[in-house]
Structure formats: C-alpha cells, structure tokens
Amino acid sequence: MSTLLTWLFGRLPIGWLQLSHNRMRLVAAVAGVAFANLLVFLQLGILGALNGATVAPYALLNADIMISATDTHTLTDGSNIARARMFQALGVPGVASAMPLFLGTLEFKLPDGSVSKLQTFGFDVERPGFAAPEVAALLPGLETENSAIIDTKSRGIPKTAFAGLLAGKPFAFEVNGHTLSTIGSLAIGGGFTADGTLIVSDQTFLRLFPNRSSGAPNHILLKLNDGAALPVVLNRLRAVLPVESVMVRSLKDAAYADYAYQTTQRPTGIIFGFGVLIGVIVGIVIVYQVLSTDVADHLREYATFKAMGYPQRFFLGIVFEEAIILAIFGFIPGFLVSLGLYAGLRAASGLPVLMDPPRAIMVFVGTLVACAISGVIATRRLAAADPADLF
Amino acid sequence: MVGNTPIIMRGLNHFFGEGEARKQAIWDVNLALEGGKLTVLMGPSGSGKTTLLTLMGCLRNVQEGSIELMGHELHGASEAVLVRLRRRLGFIFQAHNLHESLTATQNVLMGLEVQGAGDRSKQLAAVHHILGLLGLADRVDYLPQNLSGGQKQRVAVARALVGNPEIIFADEPTAALDKDSGHNVVQMLKALGQSRGVTTVMVTHDNRILELADRVITLEEGRVVGDSKPG
Ligand SMILES: Nc1ncnc2c1ncn2[C@@H]1O[C@H](COP(=O)(O)OP(=O)(O)OP(=O)(O)O)[C@@H](O)[C@H]1O
Ligand SMILES: [Mg+2]
C-alpha cells in the first residue's frame, strides 16, 4: 500500500502512514464512513423503491394524454371524472381515440385471515392499444366474465397459489363476494399503497365495485393521430374542457407529477429524503472529527515540516490524502453491507429495493466530496502549526 | 553573500505583544557570523537567544532593522521567499520532533523530499549513508517509539543535514539528552558540519560544548554583552 502510494504521489504517503499508524482511529473512521454510507444507501434504496413503485403502474398504460380531475396528485387519489369529457375530447382535432380507465382497491383475503390489497385496473378489452404490450396480449382473455390477470409478485399471496396457474390451470379466488378466475399473470410487485396489482375488464370492474358507474371513470386516456403535435393538442383540449374541474396532461407529465408529489409532499418521501441528509451530515461530522484530531495531534510535526520549508499546500495534500483514503475504505464495506440489506428488504417487503450503478457511483462521488469538505474544514487547524513555537 | 558571511544583522530590534503588553526582546543587535564556523549563543533564560535564532532562521518576520541571510534581506521578504530560503537551512530542535508514524529513514527522507522529487534510490542511499555516519545503520527502519532519546536526536540531526543545508540552526539540541549522548551528538554535528563547510549557530547552556565552539556570543536582556573566541 505504502509503496503504491509513494509511486502514485511521488512522495512519502504521510497521510496514509499517519492513518495506519493509529489503527484504532483508522478503524473507527472507516466504520463511521461505512455507517454513513449504509444510512444513505438505505434511505435512497427505499426512496428509489417508492419512486419505482410510484411510476410502475403508469407503465401498464399506453397513451399520449391523461385527463384527470383537478384534485389528482397520484393515480388513485383524485375525484372521478365525467365520461362526457371523453366525448368532448374526441371532438378535438388531433385526438384519435380514447378510453376510460377505472381504478379501485380490492382486498384479497388470505387463508390465514390477513388481507392483501390489490390495485385493480379496469381496461376496455375492445381497445387493447391503451394497455402496455404485455398487458394488451392478455386482454382478449378478460372478455370472459369474472376473469382477471393476477400479479405473481403480490405481497402476501402464497407462491403456491400461482404454481397451478403457471402450469396452465386457472386459479380461482374470491374478492368482494365474487369468484374471479385468473386467465394470466404478470410480475409487477407491490408498492407503498397496495400489495400487488389486478387487471380486469371494465365490465368485471363495475361488477366488483357496485357503487362505481360506467359514466364516471378515474381517468380518461387519449391517443393522438399520427403527426399531431402533443403541445398543440394539449392546448386545444384545455381550451375545450373546463379547466376548473379537469386537468389535461401528457401521460409522462402525470407520472412525473405523481413522483414529485410522492417525494416532496408526502411524509414518506420527505422522511427518507431527510434520512439521506442525516446520513451525509453524520459522515461529514465523523470524518471532520477524525481529520481535525489527527491534524491537532501532529501540529508539532507539521510545524517542523514548515520550518524545513514545506509549503502550505503540502499539508493540504496530507489532509486530502487522508480524506480520500477514508472515503474509499469506508465506501467499500458500506456498499457491500448495503447490498445485503437491500436483498433482505426485498425479501421482506417485496419492494423493488435495487442497487443501480448510477446510485452506487453517485454515493461514492458524494462520499469523496463529503470527505473532501470535511478535510477542508479540518485544515483550518493547520494555521496553528507555527514553526516559531517549536523552540 | 558578502564575502563568506552568510548572516549579517544590523540594528535588529524585536518586540512581543501589543499596546501596554508590548515588550522588547531584542535590542539593537549588530552581528556578522562567518561561514563554516560553529557559533554558540549563550545567556540566561529569557535573554532572547531563541528569538534571535528564529529571526535568523526565517521562522519569524523581522520587525525592525535588517538581517541579510545568504545575500537575501529578510526584512519585508515575502512568505514564498522565506519558504525557499528555509529549504537551504537545517533545524535541530530541543525536542527531536520526529514524525511518530515515519521510520528513521522516512523521517530523514522528509529532509530531501522538500527539495522536490528525485531519484528514489539515490535519495535512499543518501539517507542511509548519513544515518550510518551517525551510527544508526542498524536502526534505519525503526519507528521513533523504538529508539532511545539520543538515537532520536541523531535522526533529527540526520534529517537536518541530509539536504546539505548551508546553515544549521540548533536550539539546545542536547537539552533532552544525558551529558554523554548530548556531547556525542554535538561532536557529530560539528564533524559533519566541518567536513561539509556548514555554518552552525547553536544555543546551548552546556559548558562542554563551548570547547567545540569557534565563537561564543553572550546575550543578556536582548542585548549582545559578550563576543569571544575560545581557544
Ligand atoms: N511568543 C512570545 N510571546 C511573547 N513573549 C515572548 C515570546 N517568545 C519569547 N518571549 C519573550 O521574549 C523574551 C526572550 O525570550 P527567548 O525565548 O528568546 O529567550 P531564551 O533566551 O531563548 O530563553 P530560554 O533560555 O529560557 O530558552 C522573554 O522575555 C520571553 O518572555
Ligand atoms: Mg530558548
């Protein structure tokens, strides 16, 4: 290590020698950085899963524009919208087709008495173009009354229930007093508000939710003619529809607004975002503590080096060297433990808690920057190394 | 350099503190120290020996009067000029001030690296050579914690000498040592200095060292009160 660093810096790696001389301090500092990394990874993992779970349902849809009630923040929290708006929209030049989308939550009762909450989508089987391809391929099967596509990654539903289904045997289950039989499955997975997804036809949906009416869907999806410009059509729709009660957005914008709402307005998003901040602060404080104690402990030596003619930047170099060593040594165990933690969280919650490379790189760069910042603050103590006080 | 007089002080005054607490530590010192000689500064505690040494060694800014060090005026010199001059000097302190996490070799190497990167094997050869001259050939890879007081001070001497300084400043280099190893260290310092033509300025209370001196300057209350050449 020492030889490598000597070759790298073209000088003695004083920072490394100093850190490795005091093993206890090195271990404590590395553990501190690793812990801060773990905190940040944990929060980001959950936040990422939250975001993934937020936008995942939008991926089941295939449309250019979504019309929703003005009080809509997420896919499910808005008021219903009058189907009449769909007919108005269809009269706008550039709009090719439309489909009302029905959404509701069903409780799947498990043998042990607990319930699994399923986010239920009601699609018009006649218009498969409004569903994502993998859903569209299964839609014809939903024409049969009381048939459903089930989410094999739903939390709580025993995997054995799906075994027969995958082997080609339909699987029947009871919800809201109706017996549904599955004609296919998708692997989607639960989010923060539901344990899984269920896809049915709009007809079946209305039977499952007797208090919902065909005249009041949750959203209206639109597709544009080839060559129609999205912004132009959006503006035309806004001119035609009553903007005080309905909101016209591209599907992409709607998904992004939902995501932004979840991360900045909802307590979960804020709490986890705050957790990231705490992790960063913990890391900076620990590294600062270690580096400034280290500087303070070596003031006489540094003053001696100053007397020998070493310039100020030499000492900054030592402190930065230490900061970068701590960042690298702390990141590696922090990253590895986080991988294990993610696997545990995935197994326990069914949430898509995944380590994506951009996040790992971002946290690593963040660690380097945070350690460097701590180093900069710690070097203020260097001013106290006055060679005239050595005698 | 004026002739072979690397240190010339003229009308030098120095003050500590401000306002009411302002106190003069050096009073009108005029001295010219010749090259290649061992000059000893003596005087009672508080007489200004250390202050004078740090002024000559570019470790303190000159406030009043002039110091010409190897041809450079220190009064009003920039920090960059002072840093460059310091690289041509060697310091030996009362405490050895070795870096605890560096071996004897690495500590001495610090005295070479300040001159810039060089051929590592040549640098190591120079370091081991000087440690050998100081009787530390079998201690080159020891950490300071595993060396005796006298050995540590000899490593510090090696560190000061390895860069071939033109002037060495030593402030009671033997104070932390017993009489014998103290005398031993100074003898080595003098021998090496003479063979390399180094100018040495040393503060000491040790009478046995006076025998080795070429010139003895005595200070009292910041003034030069004695200047003699023993032997
Ligand atoms: N940093 C300082 N701040 C204020 N006064 C100082 C400072 N350093 C030295 N002095 C004062 O300047 C005077 C000369 O001090 P100096 O250290 O040069 O004496 P010295 O001859 O080296 O003494 P000693 O033999 O005890 O080392 C003393 O009165 C001392 O109190
Ligand atoms: Mg003194």
PDB file of C-alpha atoms and ligand atoms in Angstrom, chain B residues 49-50 171-172 203, ligand 2:
ATOM      1  CA  LYS B  49      18.558  33.527  22.289  1.00  0.00           C
ATOM      2  CA  THR B  50      15.625  31.620  20.783  1.00  0.00           C
ATOM      3  CA  ASP B 171      18.382  25.385  19.852  1.00  0.00           C
ATOM      4  CA  GLU B 172      19.615  23.436  22.865  1.00  0.00           C
ATOM      5  CA  VAL B 203      22.055  27.867  21.524  1.00  0.00           C
TER       6      VAL B 203
HETATM    7 MG    MG C   2      15.076  29.464  24.299  1.00  0.00          MG
END
